[in-house]
N, CA, C and O of each residue as an XYZ file, in Angstrom:
368
protein
N      52.234     35.714     78.449
C      52.495     36.170     79.830
C      52.746     34.934     80.708
O      53.580     34.989     81.612
N      52.050     33.841     80.463
C      52.327     32.626     81.319
C      53.571     31.978     80.828
O      54.225     31.281     81.604
N      53.948     32.156     79.590
C      55.195     31.515     79.138
C      56.393     32.182     79.735
O      57.377     31.510     80.046
N      56.348     33.517     79.913
C      57.462     34.183     80.587
C      57.551     33.759     82.052
O      58.643     33.586     82.592
N      56.369     33.589     82.699
C      56.404     33.241     84.098
C      57.000     31.727     84.208
O      57.816     31.425     85.079
N      56.523     30.828     83.260
C      57.186     29.496     83.243
C      58.614     29.613     82.996
O      59.373     28.887     83.639
N      59.089     30.462     82.119
C      60.544     30.515     81.852
C      61.271     30.899     83.252
O      62.226     30.254     83.684
N      60.747     31.954     83.872
C      61.356     32.480     85.096
C      61.326     31.466     86.202
O      62.303     31.386     86.947
N      60.296     30.692     86.370
C      60.148     29.718     87.413
C      61.092     28.572     87.083
O      61.796     28.100     87.976
N      61.138     28.116     85.875
C      61.952     26.963     85.450
C      63.364     27.347     85.633
O      64.124     26.520     86.137
N      63.794     28.483     85.287
C      65.226     28.911     85.471
C      65.574     29.114     86.972
O      66.694     28.851     87.410
N      64.631     29.560     87.685
C      64.865     29.709     89.184
C      64.989     28.369     89.850
O      65.807     28.223     90.758
N      64.233     27.398     89.454
C      64.361     26.011     90.166
C      64.545     25.032     89.029
O      63.588     24.395     88.588
N      65.792     24.908     88.544
C      66.039     24.069     87.406
C      66.058     22.506     87.780
O      65.914     21.628     86.930
N      66.236     22.280     89.029
C      66.247     20.849     89.527
C      64.807     20.280     89.789
O      64.654     19.091     90.068
N      63.772     21.142     89.694
C      62.384     20.716     90.046
C      61.695     20.159     88.890
O      61.267     20.897     88.002
N      61.561     18.845     88.857
C      60.926     18.171     87.769
C      59.989     17.084     88.327
O      60.228     16.540     89.405
N      58.914     16.779     87.569
C      58.024     15.641     87.771
C      58.000     14.796     86.538
O      57.859     15.264     85.409
N      58.153     13.461     86.825
C      58.030     12.558     85.674
C      56.710     12.180     85.412
O      56.020     11.625     86.267
N      56.300     12.452     84.253
C      54.961     12.216     83.673
C      55.085     11.295     82.412
O      55.532     11.771     81.368
N      54.732     10.105     82.482
C      54.800      9.213     81.243
C      56.287      9.134     80.777
O      56.550      9.277     79.582
N      57.245      8.913     81.686
C      58.656      8.845     81.361
C      59.215     10.056     80.763
O      60.213      9.970     80.048
N      58.649     11.184     80.999
C      59.062     12.534     80.554
C      59.349     13.398     81.712
O      58.440     13.618     82.512
N      60.524     13.913     81.887
C      60.754     14.921     82.895
C      60.077     16.244     82.580
O      60.452     16.906     81.613
N      59.068     16.654     83.390
C      58.398     17.877     83.110
C      58.696     18.857     84.195
O      58.484     18.522     85.360
N      59.174     20.050     83.910
C      59.497     21.162     84.882
C      58.217     21.508     85.729
O      57.114     21.638     85.198
N      58.407     21.632     86.923
C      57.280     21.955     87.812
C      56.718     23.389     87.474
O      55.507     23.581     87.584
N      57.486     24.312     87.101
C      57.145     25.598     86.848
C      56.226     25.699     85.617
O      55.358     26.570     85.569
N      56.408     24.834     84.646
C      55.435     24.723     83.537
C      54.170     24.171     83.973
O      53.111     24.707     83.647
N      54.222     23.080     84.727
C      52.994     22.548     85.196
C      52.100     23.580     85.961
O      50.886     23.689     85.786
N      52.824     24.298     86.801
C      52.097     25.300     87.651
C      51.520     26.368     86.750
O      50.426     26.862     87.022
N      52.207     26.742     85.692
C      51.610     27.839     84.845
C      50.483     27.256     83.975
O      49.497     27.929     83.674
N      50.656     25.996     83.586
C      49.470     25.398     82.787
C      48.195     25.374     83.696
O      47.080     25.674     83.271
N      48.445     25.005     84.937
C      47.300     24.911     85.863
C      46.729     26.280     86.041
O      45.514     26.464     85.974
N      47.570     27.232     86.265
C      47.008     28.602     86.526
C      46.401     29.158     85.318
O      45.415     29.880     85.468
N      46.838     28.929     84.154
C      46.191     29.429     82.853
C      44.834     28.761     82.692
O      43.873     29.398     82.261
N      44.747     27.375     83.064
C      43.499     26.704     82.891
C      42.496     27.312     83.818
O      41.416     27.707     83.379
N      42.827     27.409     85.152
C      41.945     27.947     86.141
C      41.449     29.278     85.774
O      40.262     29.583     85.891
N      42.390     30.101     85.312
C      42.145     31.504     84.991
C      41.131     31.578     83.698
O      40.235     32.421     83.677
N      41.299     30.764     82.757
C      40.353     30.683     81.589
C      39.100     30.148     81.924
O      38.074     30.622     81.436
N      39.084     29.140     82.768
C      37.660     28.530     83.093
C      36.934     29.469     83.961
O      35.705     29.526     83.947
N      37.693     30.233     84.743
C      36.970     31.049     85.763
C      36.255     32.267     84.915
O      35.344     32.917     85.425
N      36.662     32.488     83.781
C      36.007     33.615     82.984
C      34.524     33.288     82.647
O      33.699     34.183     82.464
N      34.235     32.008     82.576
C      32.883     31.606     82.256
C      31.899     32.051     83.295
O      30.695     31.983     83.046
N      32.330     32.497     84.432
C      31.483     32.877     85.531
C      31.201     34.399     85.665
O      30.407     34.887     86.469
N      31.959     35.081     84.772
C      31.803     36.558     84.756
C      31.036     36.995     83.463
O      31.395     36.683     82.327
N      29.977     37.726     83.757
C      29.168     38.108     82.556
C      29.746     38.910     81.348
O      29.271     38.822     80.216
N      30.800     39.690     81.674
C      31.375     40.368     80.577
C      32.620     39.723     79.992
O      33.316     40.264     79.134
N      32.858     38.486     80.537
C      34.014     37.607     80.036
C      33.554     36.494     79.373
O      32.376     36.160     79.503
N      34.380     35.817     78.622
C      33.934     34.577     77.973
C      35.170     33.657     77.952
O      36.266     34.081     77.586
N      34.963     32.362     78.360
C      36.059     31.339     78.278
C      36.302     30.901     76.807
O      35.359     30.761     76.028
N      37.525     30.702     76.471
C      37.639     30.339     75.045
C      38.804     29.321     75.027
O      39.851     29.512     75.646
N      38.535     28.156     74.229
C      39.463     27.141     74.058
C      40.741     27.633     73.294
O      41.842     27.118     73.487
N      40.535     28.613     72.456
C      41.625     29.219     71.633
C      42.531     29.947     72.560
O      43.755     29.856     72.465
N      41.931     30.668     73.453
C      42.802     31.357     74.449
C      43.627     30.530     75.334
O      44.769     30.878     75.635
N      43.057     29.382     75.787
C      43.676     28.468     76.633
C      44.791     27.716     75.860
O      45.870     27.479     76.403
N      44.517     27.343     74.588
C      45.510     26.754     73.726
C      46.627     27.639     73.426
O      47.780     27.207     73.413
N      46.340     28.873     73.180
C      47.487     29.879     72.897
C      48.354     30.097     74.218
O      49.570     30.259     74.116
N      47.761     30.098     75.373
C      48.504     30.155     76.643
C      49.361     28.906     76.839
O      50.542     29.021     77.165
N      48.830     27.800     76.660
C      49.606     26.573     76.766
C      50.758     26.447     75.764
O      51.850     25.953     76.044
N      50.404     26.950     74.546
C      51.415     26.921     73.518
C      52.621     27.926     73.883
O      53.779     27.602     73.621
N      52.332     29.082     74.460
C      53.361     29.990     74.956
C      54.218     29.367     76.002
O      55.442     29.496     75.989
N      53.511     28.623     76.997
C      54.156     27.977     78.031
C      55.142     26.921     77.516
O      56.275     26.858     77.994
N      54.741     26.112     76.573
C      55.566     25.069     75.901
C      56.744     25.795     75.187
O      57.868     25.316     75.339
N      56.608     26.750     74.531
C      57.600     27.471     73.837
C      58.716     28.007     74.858
O      59.906     27.765     74.660
N      58.310     28.678     75.857
C      59.153     29.283     76.743
C      59.730     28.123     77.689
O      60.808     28.315     78.251
N      59.061     26.976     77.865
C      59.683     25.852     78.501
C      60.882     25.389     77.784
O      61.929     25.164     78.391
N      60.753     25.225     76.405
C      61.865     24.871     75.649
C      63.011     25.875     75.782
O      64.171     25.475     75.877
N      62.701     27.167     75.789
C      63.789     28.266     75.943
C      64.411     28.083     77.236
O      65.639     28.135     77.316
N      63.629     27.855     78.351
C      64.217     27.656     79.602
C      65.105     26.555     79.730
O      66.136     26.646     80.396
N      64.733     25.412     79.069
C      65.572     24.188     79.097
C      66.974     24.483     78.423
O      68.042     24.128     78.922
N      66.853     25.137     77.291
C      68.048     25.485     76.535
C      68.970     26.387     77.428
O      70.179     26.172     77.518
N      68.331     27.408     78.082
C      69.107     28.330     78.882
C      69.697     27.589     80.101
O      70.845     27.853     80.460
N      68.987     26.716     80.717
C      69.542     25.924     81.863
C      70.752     25.099     81.391
O      71.815     25.111     82.012
N      70.553     24.378     80.263
C      71.708     23.587     79.655
C      72.874     24.450     79.368
O      74.004     24.097     79.707
N      72.638     25.611     78.733
C      73.824     26.480     78.383
C      74.484     26.996     79.709
O      75.712     27.009     79.784
N      73.772     27.388     80.676
C      74.298     27.798     81.945
C      75.141     26.686     82.566
O      76.258     26.931     83.022
N      74.606     25.466     82.583
C      75.307     24.360     83.224
C      76.600     23.985     82.483
O      77.574     23.597     83.129
N      76.637     24.093     81.105
C      77.797     23.795     80.404
C      78.852     24.863     80.647
O      80.039     24.562     80.768
N      78.412     26.103     80.717
C      79.344     27.171     80.901
C      79.901     27.084     82.401
O      81.099     27.264     82.620
N      79.092     26.833     83.310
C      79.473     26.718     84.732
C      80.489     25.513     84.858
O      81.446     25.614     85.626
N      80.294     24.428     84.141
C      81.167     23.341     84.292
C      82.439     23.639     83.592
O      83.489     23.175     84.035
N      82.418     24.393     82.510
C      83.601     24.732     81.805
C      84.498     25.769     82.716
O      85.727     25.706     82.745
N      83.810     26.624     83.374
C      84.578     27.649     84.214
C      85.233     26.803     85.370
O      86.427     26.907     85.652
N      84.381     25.974     86.005
C      85.094     25.238     87.061
C      86.245     24.287     86.626
O      87.261     24.129     87.303
N      86.003     23.670     85.446
C      87.058     22.860     84.906
C      88.267     23.620     84.604
O      89.359     23.137     84.904
N      88.179     24.801     84.020
C      89.333     25.599     83.701
C      89.969     26.133     84.988
O      91.186     26.315     85.031
N      89.190     26.384     86.021
C      89.660     26.968     87.200
C      90.604     25.897     87.846
O      91.702     26.239     88.284
N      90.162     24.569     87.906
C      90.939     23.549     88.525
C      92.276     23.399     87.710
O      93.315     23.192     88.338
N      92.295     23.491     86.389
C      93.516     23.333     85.632
C      94.601     24.487     86.096
O      95.809     24.253     86.100
N      94.143     25.523     86.415
C      94.950     26.620     86.743
C      95.637     26.548     88.193
O      96.560     27.286     88.539
N      95.087     25.609     88.945
C      95.633     25.524     90.288
C      96.951     24.810     90.308
O      97.551     24.651     91.371
């Protein structure tokens, strides 16, 4: 669920990145990781819920996978958009 949210945010704001240790990290992915962490740790305060490291790890893994998909989609869109505009200029 958080992975899909990360995908949608990253594709909506493709230029939003934060540099962490010389790696460009999409802001949408960081937001979703923070949200997943807060949600998982908040479960420790409810009697019928339990916080689990496995749940947090699976949520972050989903975010990472969908982040990779979003970066691929953004690159593909940018290449096709550049090709479209390049071909359009040739026809003028």
